[in-house]
Amino acid sequence: MSKTTGNTRTGFYICHCGTNIAGTVDVEKVVDYVSKLPNVVVAKHYKYMCSDPGQEMIQKDIRDQNLNRLVVAACSPFLHERTFRNVASQAGLNQFFFQMVNTREQNAWVHLDALASTEKAIDLARSAIFRVAFHKPLEQKKVPIHPGVLVVGGGIAGIHASLTLANAGKKVFLVEREPTIGGHMAMFDKTFPTLDCAACILTPKMSSVKNHPNITMWTYSEIESVDGYVGNFKVNVKKKPRYIIEDLCVGCLDCIDACVYKEPRFFDEFNQGLSKRKPVYIPFPQATPQLVVIDPETCIDFKSNKCKKTCVDVCERKAIDLNQQPEHKEIEVGTIIVATGFKPFDASGVPYYGYGVYPNVYTALEVERLINASGPTSGEVVMRDGSRPEKIAIIHCVGSRDKNTNLWCSRVCCLYSLKLAHLLKEHTHADIYNFYIDIRTPGKMMEEFYYRMAEEGTKFIRGRVADIYPDLTDEVHRRLIVKAEDTLISEIIKVPVDMVVLSTGLEPRADANDVRRMFNITCSTEGFFIERHPKLAPVNTFTDGIFLAGCCQGPKDIPDTVAQAGAAAAEALALIDSGFIELEPNTAFVVEVDCSGCKSCVPLCPYSAISYQEDKKKAYINEALCKGCGTCVASCPSGSIKQNLFEDEEIYSEIDGILNYTNIYEVSECC
Amino acid sequence: MLLDENKSQSGSQGWQPKIIAFFCNWCTYTAADLAGVSRIKHAPNARVIRVMCSGRVDPQFILDSFAKGADGVLVGGCHPGDCHYQEGNYKCLRRFQLFKRVVESFGINKDRLRLEWISASEGDKVRLVINDMVAKVKALGPLSLPKKFSEWDKEMNIIEEKIAGKEEAVHA
């Protein structure tokens, strides 16, 4: 084992974190023990080590006691490693002469036995003190940040983030999978609690995106691959063929009228199938961009090649190109904002609610379209059987707060149910019954909104609906019976209604796992992307330079989505405007004298950072390409590859420290 | 002679196993933090050493841990396909499969060495894995290799002395 560098003078500090740590770990005992260890000059405990007085205390000790190593036992390094590195560097110490001991998240918070917890804290403190002696002064590598930003997803989150960045003068690439931007918000009729129309607040933003000189908008496009790292991402985008030459189409829609299908007859995605569209269509009148799309799945020409192609003939600008091929674009950006949104829960997942079986059972999103003035019925609430409802049941928590479907609360359903209750009452004057578990209305003006809705005469029944079935006794109305236990009066009640609205929850996108892998970010077991820290880094991911916005991170309403999108844009701006980022110096390097030139490391590197120098017969690691995993270090038979911050000596000394294997350690110190 | 032989359990009164856990920075270490944030209580016997990737875990780290007195070694990485460094966990697995056989051939019980894939969201899996491993290692008893090594050294010294004594007698 090699010698430690110079005369080691270590300062050890353990944080109480209020009672978070000190409530379980006996911090005085730890300090008492540690102060007797070799090389330890100072050992202290303090209430809040990350506070100003705590930081100042450490800095004063570093100066006064001439400390050259620092160990802090506190929370997870993910939270405050950077804080204490700054403390070290401000006191004139190289910031990498520091080691953090995770004593809160991985100790005090997860153990009940104070004795065992203290023993663990001592083991890990000793381990860090042994380790830090081997630390070397390192410099962080600065890499420039490319000013371009990629925004993935053109819902309200992606739109807002793009506009914020573009207004700040940054080049933005907005990539949307669907033929139009707008996302789910474009489908809504009105928004709670203000009841302003969704289109009125969204469509101006959509056209700003379209017209902004700094935004390149690619709809009907998908990300194929992402390479590189913070500041320097290389992204491949595939533009799917819409069979329309975008530059020529003016959105006159003559081709739709001219289609050989006289009547629309295919499932209209935007209207949730409540209306039909033709193979050549525009998703909705305000679609942005104003371009038609030809659906190859339903177009006769793609199926049989025997269509008269009336659409091609009618287009004066010759904008229709049925032989269009996918286009592949490669772009370079420095930061990425992932705003891929959510998927509504599939209501047929709760079979006893009869969605898809009884025609008058609707999902909330279908009702949004039904009451929308530009929807399939022009805002008339006419049901699938042609009748108008006189009694309506709205069922909350469908696919939320249920062990059989999804455990989480989808956060928006209570409020949109109240909104739909109001709008349905306005449109139909029907009796409305809300079946709820709890009414959850946190947020500004939300509870007030609930009271207003209650005063309007909407009935609230506290109970989860158990069954929905047709009323066979009433031949005239052919109603559905909604059966539930009213838990406030402990009685089973059966309410006959004409229409049932299922307030479906929010789910992650079905392909969240693929997206996660592509961007090298993490997602929860459910599939929502995980932020770096739930409180202090809510839009960052564990991958530097990639940020989250909107419902892909978790269910949230429009104000929160917009706020988060703004925050993600601000984080991206902060990176871009600083011009460069400092990377962790944990890269690997070859000690050439020891390298035997066996080449076993070369094929191991997934980034092709290792090459073989034919002239010297030695391996060489390109520091710019190395991401610092250390796989090559572990595999080198001659031990000639070293990894900064994770050198073999550092890890062996950590093992020694944990196991208190001091005899060898002391021998190595003196010989 | 088997390294894992416990002649008597008498020395293990009140003994608690010590397990060294090598956790990758991106998945398993984060999961252990999540267990903390979610206050998921588990056995206090594991001591975590953070590495950037499970691919960094050199088999020598594992041998060294056992030799210096660890009763068990746990390696935690990202699920296959989820590695932050594309395929470091796969390299770890490849190495581990081979190395496990080496460890077993030394006579160290296979329950003392474990590789687990724990993603950043699986805080509860951290609890399950650590508790299960601690229970299994407890059942095996202490490995205490440093003690065994020193005893064997003593035996070897006595044997060597005896041989040396005989050789001297022959020469005389």
mmCIF file with all atom_site columns, N, CA, C and O in Angstrom, chain A residues 319-337:
data_model
loop_
_atom_site.group_PDB
_atom_site.id
_atom_site.type_symbol
_atom_site.label_atom_id
_atom_site.label_alt_id
_atom_site.label_comp_id
_atom_site.label_asym_id
_atom_site.label_entity_id
_atom_site.label_seq_id
_atom_site.pdbx_PDB_ins_code
_atom_site.Cartn_x
_atom_site.Cartn_y
_atom_site.Cartn_z
_atom_site.occupancy
_atom_site.B_iso_or_equiv
_atom_site.pdbx_formal_charge
_atom_site.auth_seq_id
_atom_site.auth_comp_id
_atom_site.auth_asym_id
_atom_site.auth_atom_id
_atom_site.pdbx_PDB_model_num
ATOM 1  N N  . ALA A 1 319 ? -48.675 20.437 -53.029 1.00 0.00 ? 319 ALA A N  1
ATOM 2  C CA . ALA A 1 319 ? -48.035 20.217 -51.728 1.00 0.00 ? 319 ALA A CA 1
ATOM 3  C C  . ALA A 1 319 ? -48.115 18.766 -51.269 1.00 0.00 ? 319 ALA A C  1
ATOM 4  O O  . ALA A 1 319 ? -47.473 18.381 -50.299 1.00 0.00 ? 319 ALA A O  1
ATOM 5  N N  . ILE A 1 320 ? -48.913 17.958 -51.959 1.00 0.00 ? 320 ILE A N  1
ATOM 6  C CA . ILE A 1 320 ? -49.050 16.572 -51.501 1.00 0.00 ? 320 ILE A CA 1
ATOM 7  C C  . ILE A 1 320 ? -48.035 15.683 -52.207 1.00 0.00 ? 320 ILE A C  1
ATOM 8  O O  . ILE A 1 320 ? -47.927 15.689 -53.428 1.00 0.00 ? 320 ILE A O  1
ATOM 9  N N  . ASP A 1 321 ? -47.275 14.961 -51.396 1.00 0.00 ? 321 ASP A N  1
ATOM 10 C CA . ASP A 1 321 ? -46.249 14.068 -51.932 1.00 0.00 ? 321 ASP A CA 1
ATOM 11 C C  . ASP A 1 321 ? -46.419 12.712 -51.275 1.00 0.00 ? 321 ASP A C  1
ATOM 12 O O  . ASP A 1 321 ? -45.992 12.490 -50.150 1.00 0.00 ? 321 ASP A O  1
ATOM 13 N N  . LEU A 1 322 ? -47.089 11.803 -52.002 1.00 0.00 ? 322 LEU A N  1
ATOM 14 C CA . LEU A 1 322 ? -47.402 10.505 -51.387 1.00 0.00 ? 322 LEU A CA 1
ATOM 15 C C  . LEU A 1 322 ? -46.173 9.599  -51.308 1.00 0.00 ? 322 LEU A C  1
ATOM 16 O O  . LEU A 1 322 ? -46.237 8.508  -50.764 1.00 0.00 ? 322 LEU A O  1
ATOM 17 N N  . ASN A 1 323 ? -45.057 10.039 -51.872 1.00 0.00 ? 323 ASN A N  1
ATOM 18 C CA . ASN A 1 323 ? -43.837 9.231  -51.792 1.00 0.00 ? 323 ASN A CA 1
ATOM 19 C C  . ASN A 1 323 ? -42.836 9.780  -50.778 1.00 0.00 ? 323 ASN A C  1
ATOM 20 O O  . ASN A 1 323 ? -41.669 9.394  -50.787 1.00 0.00 ? 323 ASN A O  1
ATOM 21 N N  . GLN A 1 324 ? -43.328 10.670 -49.930 1.00 0.00 ? 324 GLN A N  1
ATOM 22 C CA . GLN A 1 324 ? -42.410 11.285 -48.963 1.00 0.00 ? 324 GLN A CA 1
ATOM 23 C C  . GLN A 1 324 ? -41.770 10.220 -48.059 1.00 0.00 ? 324 GLN A C  1
ATOM 24 O O  . GLN A 1 324 ? -42.418 9.261  -47.680 1.00 0.00 ? 324 GLN A O  1
ATOM 25 N N  . GLN A 1 325 ? -40.487 10.428 -47.754 1.00 0.00 ? 325 GLN A N  1
ATOM 26 C CA . GLN A 1 325 ? -39.744 9.495  -46.900 1.00 0.00 ? 325 GLN A CA 1
ATOM 27 C C  . GLN A 1 325 ? -39.432 10.159 -45.557 1.00 0.00 ? 325 GLN A C  1
ATOM 28 O O  . GLN A 1 325 ? -39.423 11.381 -45.475 1.00 0.00 ? 325 GLN A O  1
ATOM 29 N N  . PRO A 1 326 ? -39.165 9.353  -44.533 1.00 0.00 ? 326 PRO A N  1
ATOM 30 C CA . PRO A 1 326 ? -38.775 9.967  -43.254 1.00 0.00 ? 326 PRO A CA 1
ATOM 31 C C  . PRO A 1 326 ? -37.485 10.778 -43.440 1.00 0.00 ? 326 PRO A C  1
ATOM 32 O O  . PRO A 1 326 ? -36.617 10.405 -44.221 1.00 0.00 ? 326 PRO A O  1
ATOM 33 N N  . GLU A 1 327 ? -37.406 11.886 -42.707 1.00 0.00 ? 327 GLU A N  1
ATOM 34 C CA . GLU A 1 327 ? -36.227 12.744 -42.775 1.00 0.00 ? 327 GLU A CA 1
ATOM 35 C C  . GLU A 1 327 ? -35.454 12.584 -41.474 1.00 0.00 ? 327 GLU A C  1
ATOM 36 O O  . GLU A 1 327 ? -36.068 12.500 -40.403 1.00 0.00 ? 327 GLU A O  1
ATOM 37 N N  . HIS A 1 328 ? -34.148 12.541 -41.553 1.00 0.00 ? 328 HIS A N  1
ATOM 38 C CA . HIS A 1 328 ? -33.351 12.412 -40.331 1.00 0.00 ? 328 HIS A CA 1
ATOM 39 C C  . HIS A 1 328 ? -32.509 13.659 -40.142 1.00 0.00 ? 328 HIS A C  1
ATOM 40 O O  . HIS A 1 328 ? -31.811 14.072 -41.058 1.00 0.00 ? 328 HIS A O  1
ATOM 41 N N  . LYS A 1 329 ? -32.605 14.250 -38.973 1.00 0.00 ? 329 LYS A N  1
ATOM 42 C CA . LYS A 1 329 ? -31.856 15.474 -38.685 1.00 0.00 ? 329 LYS A CA 1
ATOM 43 C C  . LYS A 1 329 ? -30.896 15.194 -37.534 1.00 0.00 ? 329 LYS A C  1
ATOM 44 O O  . LYS A 1 329 ? -31.266 14.505 -36.576 1.00 0.00 ? 329 LYS A O  1
ATOM 45 N N  . GLU A 1 330 ? -29.691 15.736 -37.633 1.00 0.00 ? 330 GLU A N  1
ATOM 46 C CA . GLU A 1 330 ? -28.796 15.652 -36.479 1.00 0.00 ? 330 GLU A CA 1
ATOM 47 C C  . GLU A 1 330 ? -28.569 17.051 -35.948 1.00 0.00 ? 330 GLU A C  1
ATOM 48 O O  . GLU A 1 330 ? -28.234 17.959 -36.713 1.00 0.00 ? 330 GLU A O  1
ATOM 49 N N  . ILE A 1 331 ? -28.820 17.229 -34.650 1.00 0.00 ? 331 ILE A N  1
ATOM 50 C CA . ILE A 1 331 ? -28.621 18.553 -34.073 1.00 0.00 ? 331 ILE A CA 1
ATOM 51 C C  . ILE A 1 331 ? -27.671 18.460 -32.892 1.00 0.00 ? 331 ILE A C  1
ATOM 52 O O  . ILE A 1 331 ? -27.500 17.401 -32.289 1.00 0.00 ? 331 ILE A O  1
ATOM 53 N N  . GLU A 1 332 ? -27.065 19.620 -32.582 1.00 0.00 ? 332 GLU A N  1
ATOM 54 C CA . GLU A 1 332 ? -26.201 19.697 -31.403 1.00 0.00 ? 332 GLU A CA 1
ATOM 55 C C  . GLU A 1 332 ? -26.814 20.689 -30.440 1.00 0.00 ? 332 GLU A C  1
ATOM 56 O O  . GLU A 1 332 ? -27.163 21.802 -30.826 1.00 0.00 ? 332 GLU A O  1
ATOM 57 N N  . VAL A 1 333 ? -26.971 20.260 -29.200 1.00 0.00 ? 333 VAL A N  1
ATOM 58 C CA . VAL A 1 333 ? -27.512 21.138 -28.160 1.00 0.00 ? 333 VAL A CA 1
ATOM 59 C C  . VAL A 1 333 ? -26.683 20.967 -26.897 1.00 0.00 ? 333 VAL A C  1
ATOM 60 O O  . VAL A 1 333 ? -25.950 19.989 -26.744 1.00 0.00 ? 333 VAL A O  1
ATOM 61 N N  . GLY A 1 334 ? -26.832 21.926 -25.996 1.00 0.00 ? 334 GLY A N  1
ATOM 62 C CA . GLY A 1 334 ? -26.080 21.840 -24.739 1.00 0.00 ? 334 GLY A CA 1
ATOM 63 C C  . GLY A 1 334 ? -26.918 21.329 -23.592 1.00 0.00 ? 334 GLY A C  1
ATOM 64 O O  . GLY A 1 334 ? -26.408 20.744 -22.635 1.00 0.00 ? 334 GLY A O  1
ATOM 65 N N  . THR A 1 335 ? -28.232 21.568 -23.689 1.00 0.00 ? 335 THR A N  1
ATOM 66 C CA . THR A 1 335 ? -29.130 21.145 -22.610 1.00 0.00 ? 335 THR A CA 1
ATOM 67 C C  . THR A 1 335 ? -30.405 20.581 -23.221 1.00 0.00 ? 335 THR A C  1
ATOM 68 O O  . THR A 1 335 ? -30.736 20.881 -24.365 1.00 0.00 ? 335 THR A O  1
ATOM 69 N N  . ILE A 1 336 ? -31.113 19.791 -22.435 1.00 0.00 ? 336 ILE A N  1
ATOM 70 C CA . ILE A 1 336 ? -32.339 19.142 -22.920 1.00 0.00 ? 336 ILE A CA 1
ATOM 71 C C  . ILE A 1 336 ? -33.420 19.283 -21.851 1.00 0.00 ? 336 ILE A C  1
ATOM 72 O O  . ILE A 1 336 ? -33.148 19.086 -20.659 1.00 0.00 ? 336 ILE A O  1
ATOM 73 N N  . ILE A 1 337 ? -34.622 19.654 -22.274 1.00 0.00 ? 337 ILE A N  1
ATOM 74 C CA . ILE A 1 337 ? -35.758 19.663 -21.346 1.00 0.00 ? 337 ILE A CA 1
ATOM 75 C C  . ILE A 1 337 ? -36.734 18.574 -21.792 1.00 0.00 ? 337 ILE A C  1
ATOM 76 O O  . ILE A 1 337 ? -37.192 18.573 -22.940 1.00 0.00 ? 337 ILE A O  1
#
